[in-house]
CSV table of C-alpha atoms and ligand atoms in Angstrom, one decimal:
chain,number,residue,atom,x,y,z
J,1,MET,CA,28.2,-10.9,-70.4
J,2,ALA,CA,30.6,-12.0,-67.7
J,3,ALA,CA,30.4,-15.6,-66.6
J,4,LEU,CA,29.1,-15.9,-63.1
J,5,VAL,CA,31.6,-17.2,-60.5
J,6,ASN,CA,29.4,-19.4,-58.5
J,7,ILE,CA,31.4,-21.2,-55.8
J,8,PRO,CA,29.4,-23.9,-54.0
J,9,GLN,CA,28.6,-23.2,-50.3
J,10,SER,CA,30.5,-25.0,-47.6
J,11,THR,CA,31.4,-24.6,-44.0
J,12,SER,CA,34.8,-26.3,-44.4
J,13,THR,CA,38.1,-24.4,-44.8
J,14,VAL,CA,41.8,-25.2,-45.2
J,15,GLU,CA,44.6,-23.3,-43.5
J,16,VAL,CA,46.8,-21.7,-46.1
J,17,SER,CA,50.2,-20.1,-46.0
J,18,ILE,CA,51.9,-18.4,-48.9
J,19,ILE,CA,55.5,-19.6,-49.2
J,20,ASP,CA,58.1,-17.2,-50.4
J,21,THR,CA,60.3,-19.8,-52.2
J,22,THR,CA,63.3,-17.4,-52.1
J,23,SER,CA,63.5,-17.5,-55.9
J,24,THR,CA,64.1,-14.3,-57.8
J,25,ILE,CA,63.6,-14.6,-61.5
J,26,HIS,CA,64.3,-11.8,-64.0
J,27,PHE,CA,62.7,-12.5,-67.3
J,28,PRO,CA,62.3,-10.7,-70.7
J,29,THR,CA,58.8,-9.1,-70.8
J,30,ALA,CA,58.3,-10.4,-74.4
J,31,PHE,CA,58.9,-13.9,-73.3
J,32,PHE,CA,55.4,-13.9,-71.7
J,33,VAL,CA,53.5,-10.8,-72.5
J,34,THR,CA,52.9,-8.1,-75.2
J,35,PRO,CA,53.1,-5.2,-75.9
J,36,GLU,CA,56.2,-3.7,-74.6
J,37,ILE,CA,55.1,-0.7,-72.5
J,38,ASN,CA,57.2,2.4,-71.8
J,39,ASP,CA,60.4,0.5,-72.8
J,40,VAL,CA,60.2,-2.0,-70.0
J,41,LYS,CA,62.0,-5.0,-71.4
J,42,THR,CA,62.5,-7.0,-68.2
J,43,LEU,CA,60.2,-8.0,-65.4
J,44,ARG,CA,61.1,-9.5,-62.1
J,45,GLY,CA,59.1,-11.9,-60.0
J,46,GLY,CA,59.5,-14.3,-57.1
J,47,SER,CA,57.8,-17.7,-57.1
J,48,TYR,CA,55.1,-18.3,-54.6
J,49,SER,CA,54.2,-21.8,-53.3
J,50,PHE,CA,51.5,-22.6,-50.8
J,51,LEU,CA,51.2,-24.8,-47.8
J,52,ILE,CA,47.6,-26.2,-47.4
J,53,GLU,CA,46.4,-27.9,-44.3
J,54,HIS,CA,43.1,-29.7,-44.0
J,55,LYS,CA,42.5,-30.1,-40.3
J,56,PRO,CA,39.6,-32.7,-40.4
J,57,SER,CA,41.8,-35.2,-42.2
J,58,GLY,CA,45.1,-34.0,-40.9
J,59,LYS,CA,46.4,-33.8,-44.4
J,60,ARG,CA,48.9,-31.3,-45.7
J,61,LEU,CA,49.7,-30.4,-49.2
J,62,VAL,CA,52.3,-28.2,-50.8
J,63,PHE,CA,51.2,-26.4,-54.0
J,64,ASP,CA,54.4,-25.9,-56.2
J,65,LEU,CA,58.0,-26.0,-55.2
J,66,GLY,CA,59.5,-23.0,-57.0
J,67,VAL,CA,63.0,-23.4,-58.4
J,68,ARG,CA,65.4,-26.0,-56.9
J,69,LYS,CA,68.3,-24.4,-55.2
J,70,ASP,CA,70.8,-26.5,-57.1
J,71,TRP,CA,69.1,-25.7,-60.4
J,72,LYS,CA,72.1,-26.9,-62.4
J,73,ASN,CA,71.1,-30.4,-61.4
J,74,TYR,CA,67.8,-30.2,-63.4
J,75,ALA,CA,67.5,-32.8,-66.2
J,76,LYS,CA,70.1,-32.0,-68.8
J,77,PRO,CA,67.5,-31.2,-71.6
J,78,LEU,CA,65.8,-28.7,-69.3
J,79,LEU,CA,69.1,-27.2,-68.2
J,80,ASP,CA,70.3,-26.9,-71.8
J,81,ASN,CA,67.0,-25.3,-72.7
J,82,LEU,CA,67.3,-22.8,-69.8
J,83,LEU,CA,70.8,-21.8,-70.6
J,84,SER,CA,70.3,-21.6,-74.3
J,85,THR,CA,67.5,-19.0,-73.9
J,86,GLY,CA,70.1,-16.9,-72.0
J,87,ALA,CA,67.1,-14.9,-70.9
J,88,PHE,CA,66.6,-15.8,-67.3
J,89,THR,CA,68.6,-14.8,-64.3
J,90,LEU,CA,68.1,-16.9,-61.3
J,91,ASP,CA,68.9,-16.5,-57.6
J,92,ILE,CA,67.6,-19.2,-55.3
J,93,LYS,CA,68.4,-19.3,-51.6
J,94,LYS,CA,66.5,-22.3,-50.3
J,95,ASN,CA,64.5,-25.3,-51.3
J,96,VAL,CA,60.9,-25.3,-50.1
J,97,ALA,CA,61.7,-28.4,-48.1
J,98,ASP,CA,64.3,-26.4,-46.1
J,99,ILE,CA,61.9,-23.5,-45.6
J,100,LEU,CA,59.4,-25.9,-44.1
J,101,THR,CA,61.8,-27.6,-41.8
J,102,ASP,CA,63.3,-24.3,-40.7
J,103,HIS,CA,59.9,-23.5,-39.3
J,104,GLY,CA,59.3,-26.8,-37.7
J,105,VAL,CA,57.2,-28.5,-40.3
J,106,SER,CA,58.3,-32.1,-40.5
J,107,LEU,CA,58.4,-33.2,-44.1
J,108,ASP,CA,56.8,-36.6,-43.3
J,109,THR,CA,53.6,-34.7,-42.5
J,110,ILE,CA,53.3,-33.5,-46.1
J,111,ASP,CA,51.0,-35.9,-47.9
J,112,GLY,CA,51.4,-34.5,-51.3
J,113,ILE,CA,53.2,-32.1,-53.6
J,114,ILE,CA,50.9,-30.5,-56.2
J,115,TRP,CA,52.7,-29.5,-59.4
J,116,SER,CA,50.7,-26.7,-61.1
J,117,HIS,CA,52.7,-27.7,-64.2
J,118,THR,CA,56.1,-29.0,-65.2
J,119,HIS,CA,58.1,-25.8,-65.8
J,120,PHE,CA,61.4,-25.4,-64.0
J,121,ASP,CA,60.2,-22.6,-61.8
J,122,HIS,CA,57.5,-24.7,-60.2
J,123,ILE,CA,58.8,-28.3,-59.9
J,124,GLY,CA,61.6,-27.7,-57.4
J,125,ASP,CA,63.2,-30.9,-56.2
J,126,PRO,CA,60.6,-33.5,-55.0
J,127,SER,CA,63.4,-35.8,-53.9
J,128,THR,CA,64.0,-33.5,-50.9
J,129,PHE,CA,60.6,-34.8,-49.5
J,130,PRO,CA,60.2,-38.4,-48.2
J,131,SER,CA,58.8,-41.0,-50.5
J,132,SER,CA,55.6,-41.0,-48.4
J,133,THR,CA,54.8,-37.6,-50.0
J,134,SER,CA,52.9,-38.2,-53.3
J,135,LEU,CA,53.2,-36.1,-56.4
J,136,ILE,CA,49.9,-34.8,-57.7
J,137,VAL,CA,49.7,-33.6,-61.3
J,138,GLY,CA,47.1,-32.4,-63.8
J,139,PRO,CA,45.4,-34.1,-66.7
J,140,GLY,CA,47.5,-35.4,-69.5
J,141,PHE,CA,50.7,-35.3,-67.5
J,142,SER,CA,51.9,-38.9,-67.8
J,143,ALA,CA,51.3,-39.3,-71.5
J,144,ALA,CA,53.1,-36.0,-72.2
J,145,PHE,CA,56.0,-36.1,-69.8
J,146,LEU,CA,56.9,-39.7,-68.8
J,147,PRO,CA,59.2,-41.5,-68.7
J,148,ALA,CA,61.7,-39.0,-67.2
J,149,TYR,CA,65.4,-38.3,-67.6
J,150,PRO,CA,67.7,-40.2,-67.9
J,151,THR,CA,65.4,-43.1,-68.7
J,152,ASN,CA,64.1,-40.9,-71.5
J,153,PRO,CA,67.1,-38.8,-72.5
J,154,SER,CA,65.0,-36.0,-73.9
J,155,SER,CA,62.7,-35.6,-70.9
J,156,GLN,CA,62.8,-32.3,-68.9
J,157,LEU,CA,61.9,-34.1,-65.7
J,158,LEU,CA,64.0,-36.3,-63.6
J,159,ASP,CA,63.5,-40.0,-62.6
J,160,THR,CA,64.5,-38.9,-59.1
J,161,ASP,CA,61.4,-36.6,-59.0
J,162,PHE,CA,59.3,-39.8,-59.0
J,163,ALA,CA,61.5,-42.5,-57.4
J,164,GLY,CA,59.6,-44.5,-54.8
J,165,ARG,CA,56.8,-42.0,-54.7
J,166,SER,CA,53.2,-42.4,-55.8
J,167,LEU,CA,52.2,-40.3,-58.7
J,168,VAL,CA,48.6,-39.1,-58.6
J,169,GLU,CA,47.3,-37.8,-62.0
J,170,ILE,CA,43.9,-36.1,-61.6
J,171,GLN,CA,41.8,-37.5,-64.4
J,172,PRO,CA,39.5,-35.3,-66.5
J,173,SER,CA,36.4,-37.2,-65.1
J,174,GLN,CA,37.4,-36.0,-61.6
J,175,PHE,CA,36.9,-32.4,-62.6
J,176,ASP,CA,33.2,-32.9,-62.2
J,177,GLN,CA,32.1,-29.4,-61.2
J,178,THR,CA,32.4,-26.0,-62.9
J,179,ILE,CA,33.4,-22.9,-61.0
J,180,GLY,CA,33.8,-19.6,-62.7
J,181,GLY,CA,34.3,-21.2,-66.1
J,182,TYR,CA,36.9,-23.7,-64.9
J,183,LYS,CA,36.4,-27.4,-64.3
J,184,ALA,CA,36.9,-28.1,-60.6
J,185,TYR,CA,37.8,-31.1,-58.5
J,186,ASP,CA,36.7,-31.0,-54.9
J,187,TYR,CA,39.9,-32.4,-53.4
J,188,PHE,CA,38.8,-33.2,-49.9
J,189,ASN,CA,35.2,-33.7,-50.9
J,190,ASP,CA,34.0,-31.0,-48.5
J,191,GLY,CA,34.3,-27.8,-50.5
J,192,SER,CA,37.4,-26.6,-48.6
J,193,PHE,CA,39.9,-26.9,-51.5
J,194,TYR,CA,39.4,-27.3,-55.2
J,195,LEU,CA,41.9,-28.1,-57.9
J,196,LEU,CA,40.9,-26.1,-61.0
J,197,ASP,CA,41.7,-27.3,-64.6
J,198,VAL,CA,43.2,-24.1,-66.1
J,199,PRO,CA,44.4,-25.1,-69.6
J,200,GLY,CA,46.6,-23.3,-72.1
J,201,HIS,CA,49.8,-22.3,-70.4
J,202,ALA,CA,51.1,-25.9,-70.3
J,203,ILE,CA,49.8,-29.4,-70.5
J,204,GLY,CA,48.2,-30.3,-67.2
J,205,HIS,CA,48.3,-26.7,-65.8
J,206,ILE,CA,46.1,-26.6,-62.7
J,207,CYS,CA,45.4,-24.0,-60.0
J,208,GLY,CA,44.1,-24.2,-56.4
J,209,LEU,CA,41.1,-22.6,-54.9
J,210,ALA,CA,41.1,-22.6,-51.1
J,211,ARG,CA,38.2,-21.6,-48.9
J,212,THR,CA,40.0,-19.4,-46.3
J,213,THR,CA,37.1,-18.2,-44.1
J,214,THR,CA,33.4,-19.0,-43.8
J,215,THR,CA,32.0,-15.9,-42.2
J,216,GLU,CA,28.2,-16.3,-42.7
J,217,GLY,CA,27.2,-15.7,-46.2
J,218,ASN,CA,30.6,-14.1,-47.0
J,219,ALA,CA,33.2,-16.8,-47.4
J,220,THR,CA,36.6,-15.8,-48.6
J,221,PHE,CA,39.0,-17.7,-50.9
J,222,ILE,CA,42.6,-17.7,-52.2
J,223,LEU,CA,43.0,-18.6,-55.8
J,224,MET,CA,46.5,-20.1,-56.4
J,225,GLY,CA,46.9,-18.9,-59.9
J,226,ALA,CA,50.3,-20.5,-60.8
J,227,ASP,CA,51.2,-19.3,-64.4
J,228,THR,CA,47.7,-18.4,-65.7
J,229,VAL,CA,49.2,-14.9,-65.9
J,230,HIS,CA,52.7,-13.6,-65.3
J,231,HIS,CA,51.9,-10.0,-64.6
J,232,ALA,CA,48.9,-8.3,-62.9
J,233,GLY,CA,48.6,-6.1,-66.0
J,234,GLN,CA,47.1,-9.2,-67.8
J,235,LEU,CA,44.2,-9.2,-65.3
J,236,ARG,CA,43.6,-5.6,-64.6
J,237,PRO,CA,41.8,-3.5,-65.4
J,238,SER,CA,38.9,-5.4,-66.7
J,239,ASP,CA,35.2,-4.8,-67.5
J,240,ALA,CA,34.4,-6.3,-64.1
J,241,LEU,CA,37.2,-4.4,-62.3
J,242,PRO,CA,37.7,-1.0,-63.9
J,243,LEU,CA,40.6,1.3,-63.2
J,244,PRO,CA,39.3,4.0,-60.8
J,245,ASP,CA,39.5,7.7,-61.6
J,246,GLN,CA,41.4,8.0,-58.3
J,247,ILE,CA,43.6,5.1,-57.3
J,248,THR,CA,44.3,4.4,-53.7
J,249,PRO,CA,46.7,3.6,-52.3
J,250,ASN,CA,48.7,5.5,-54.8
J,251,PRO,CA,50.9,2.9,-56.7
J,252,LEU,CA,53.5,5.5,-57.3
J,253,GLY,CA,53.7,6.4,-53.6
J,254,GLY,CA,52.7,9.4,-51.6
J,255,PRO,CA,49.7,10.2,-49.5
J,256,LEU,CA,47.4,11.4,-52.3
J,257,PRO,CA,45.4,9.2,-54.7
J,258,CYS,CA,46.9,8.7,-58.1
J,259,PRO,CA,44.7,9.9,-61.1
J,260,GLY,CA,43.8,6.9,-63.2
J,261,GLU,CA,44.1,8.9,-66.4
J,262,MET,CA,47.9,9.0,-65.9
J,263,PHE,CA,47.9,5.5,-67.4
J,264,GLU,CA,45.9,6.3,-70.5
J,265,LYS,CA,48.8,7.2,-72.6
J,266,ILE,CA,50.8,4.0,-72.0
J,267,HIS,CA,47.8,1.7,-72.5
J,268,PRO,CA,47.9,-0.2,-75.9
J,269,ALA,CA,44.3,0.8,-76.6
J,270,PRO,CA,44.1,4.2,-74.8
J,271,GLU,CA,40.3,4.5,-75.3
J,272,THR,CA,39.8,1.4,-73.2
J,273,TYR,CA,42.4,2.2,-70.6
J,274,GLN,CA,39.9,1.8,-67.7
J,275,THR,CA,38.4,-1.5,-68.7
J,276,LYS,CA,40.9,-3.6,-70.7
J,277,PRO,CA,44.2,-5.1,-69.4
J,278,PHE,CA,47.5,-3.7,-70.4
J,279,TYR,CA,49.1,-7.0,-71.4
J,280,HIS,CA,48.2,-10.1,-73.3
J,281,ILE,CA,50.0,-13.4,-73.8
J,282,ASN,CA,52.7,-12.9,-76.4
J,283,VAL,CA,52.4,-14.8,-79.7
J,284,ASP,CA,55.1,-14.1,-82.3
J,285,GLU,CA,54.6,-13.7,-86.0
J,286,ASN,CA,55.2,-17.4,-86.4
J,287,GLY,CA,52.6,-18.3,-83.9
J,288,ASN,CA,55.1,-19.3,-81.3
J,289,SER,CA,54.3,-18.6,-77.6
J,290,VAL,CA,55.5,-19.6,-74.2
J,291,ALA,CA,51.9,-20.9,-73.8
J,292,HIS,CA,51.3,-24.4,-75.0
J,293,ASP,CA,48.0,-23.2,-76.5
J,294,PRO,CA,47.8,-19.4,-76.4
J,295,VAL,CA,44.2,-19.2,-77.5
J,296,GLU,CA,43.1,-21.5,-74.7
J,297,ALA,CA,45.5,-19.8,-72.3
J,298,GLU,CA,43.9,-16.4,-73.0
J,299,HIS,CA,40.4,-17.9,-72.3
J,300,SER,CA,41.8,-19.1,-69.0
J,301,VAL,CA,43.0,-15.5,-68.3
J,302,ASP,CA,39.4,-14.2,-69.1
J,303,HIS,CA,38.0,-16.6,-66.4
J,304,LEU,CA,40.6,-15.5,-63.9
J,305,LYS,CA,39.6,-11.9,-64.4
J,306,GLU,CA,36.1,-12.8,-63.2
J,307,PHE,CA,37.6,-14.2,-59.9
J,308,ASP,CA,39.9,-11.3,-59.6
J,309,ALA,CA,37.1,-8.8,-59.7
J,310,LEU,CA,35.4,-10.4,-56.7
J,311,GLU,CA,36.1,-8.8,-53.3
J,312,ASN,CA,36.1,-12.2,-51.6
J,313,VAL,CA,38.7,-13.9,-53.8
J,314,PHE,CA,42.4,-13.1,-53.5
J,315,VAL,CA,44.2,-14.2,-56.6
J,316,ALA,CA,47.9,-15.0,-56.0
J,317,PHE,CA,49.7,-16.1,-59.1
J,318,ALA,CA,53.2,-17.5,-58.8
J,319,HIS,CA,55.3,-14.6,-60.0
J,320,ASP,CA,53.3,-11.6,-58.7
J,321,ALA,CA,55.9,-9.2,-57.6
J,322,SER,CA,53.2,-6.7,-56.6
J,323,LEU,CA,52.4,-8.8,-53.5
J,324,GLU,CA,55.9,-8.3,-52.1
J,325,GLY,CA,55.8,-6.1,-49.0
J,326,VAL,CA,52.0,-6.4,-48.7
J,327,ILE,CA,51.4,-10.0,-47.8
J,328,GLN,CA,52.7,-12.0,-44.9
J,329,THR,CA,54.4,-15.2,-46.0
J,330,PHE,CA,54.9,-18.6,-44.3
J,331,PRO,CA,55.1,-19.4,-41.4
J,332,ALA,CA,52.3,-16.7,-41.2
J,333,LYS,CA,48.8,-17.9,-42.2
J,334,ALA,CA,47.1,-16.2,-45.1
J,335,ASN,CA,43.5,-17.0,-44.2
J,336,ASP,CA,42.8,-13.5,-42.9
J,337,TRP,CA,44.0,-11.8,-46.0
J,338,LYS,CA,40.7,-9.9,-46.4
J,339,ALA,CA,40.7,-8.4,-42.9
J,340,ALA,CA,44.4,-7.5,-43.4
J,341,GLY,CA,43.5,-5.6,-46.6
J,342,TRP,CA,46.0,-7.4,-48.9
J,343,LYS,CA,43.8,-7.3,-51.9
J,344,GLU,CA,43.1,-3.5,-51.9
J,345,GLU,CA,46.6,-2.7,-51.0
J,346,SER,CA,48.2,-4.8,-53.7
J,347,ARG,CA,45.6,-4.4,-56.5
J,348,TRP,CA,47.1,-1.5,-58.5
J,349,ARG,CA,50.7,-1.7,-57.4
J,350,PHE,CA,51.7,-3.2,-60.8
J,351,LEU,CA,51.1,0.2,-62.4
J,352,ALA,CA,54.4,1.3,-60.9
J,353,ASP,CA,56.3,-1.2,-63.0
J,354,TRP,CA,56.3,1.1,-66.1
J,355,LYS,CA,58.1,3.8,-64.3
J,356,LEU,CA,55.9,6.8,-65.3
M,1,ZN,ZN1,56.3,-19.9,-63.7
């Protein structure tokens, strides 16, 4: 039986923009997911960040910073790690700080940067923000990752990420609500924006849940999914969101619907092709995984499927290439995503990735 996603009622919203961080990342499929389908060995994604504005308090937050433009200036252990995998190709045009200022957002109006987790494609370069901007991180962060480099020569983070800036680590006790199986912290204490404790991918991995509209009895939300999944094929289809017999719009293009049964033969368990996802988190024969705790991470994916199946929640994870060309990014606002049809239009586009 599916867990019930029961989001508390509220009349408060935040304004949300989805930021295209101008990062393009090519990554080996097997680094994140299994099985290999139709010989597709590489996947590509951008890296989405979010600007969140809470009008009543005048506070602004940025959720994630993508990859820093001068990524060769990451902490040496991180850079060595990145180069040694030889697996990623990176192309970054701008820092998030530049994208904001290019569109007239003064950086001293940003109260906090939220790091969903500490991986290179999310931490960007906090030193491009003034020291009045705090850095907000998930549970267990400080014990696991501080001190930073070069104070700690083996740290993947930089002292300059933190210099002069307040570090706010959300404590386990602050996640005092439960929403859709995740522990939740009501950030502005009015139901407009929650931080969700979404464990498994990395220590302190957190997501955001923003209330985007409050039309009577039918509020809408954007779930900032960070790295809970790396491909929409980990979320869809699911028991709660089956693959239709006729898929519209057709992910392979053209005016006619696409028959869902076309994807039966490439599904890892063809008899479940309409109700089980195509991908799972990869764990190799030695138990190694990109996920810090792959079992917990897969539980977190299960919870995300429940949100994803709701018509009033738009799940946007960091590297979802299937949103490109559908959504409007910053400086546009994303609050009216439902009226704009982003969810229906993007939902099955990932099926084109296997080049049937
Ligand atoms: Zn990532």
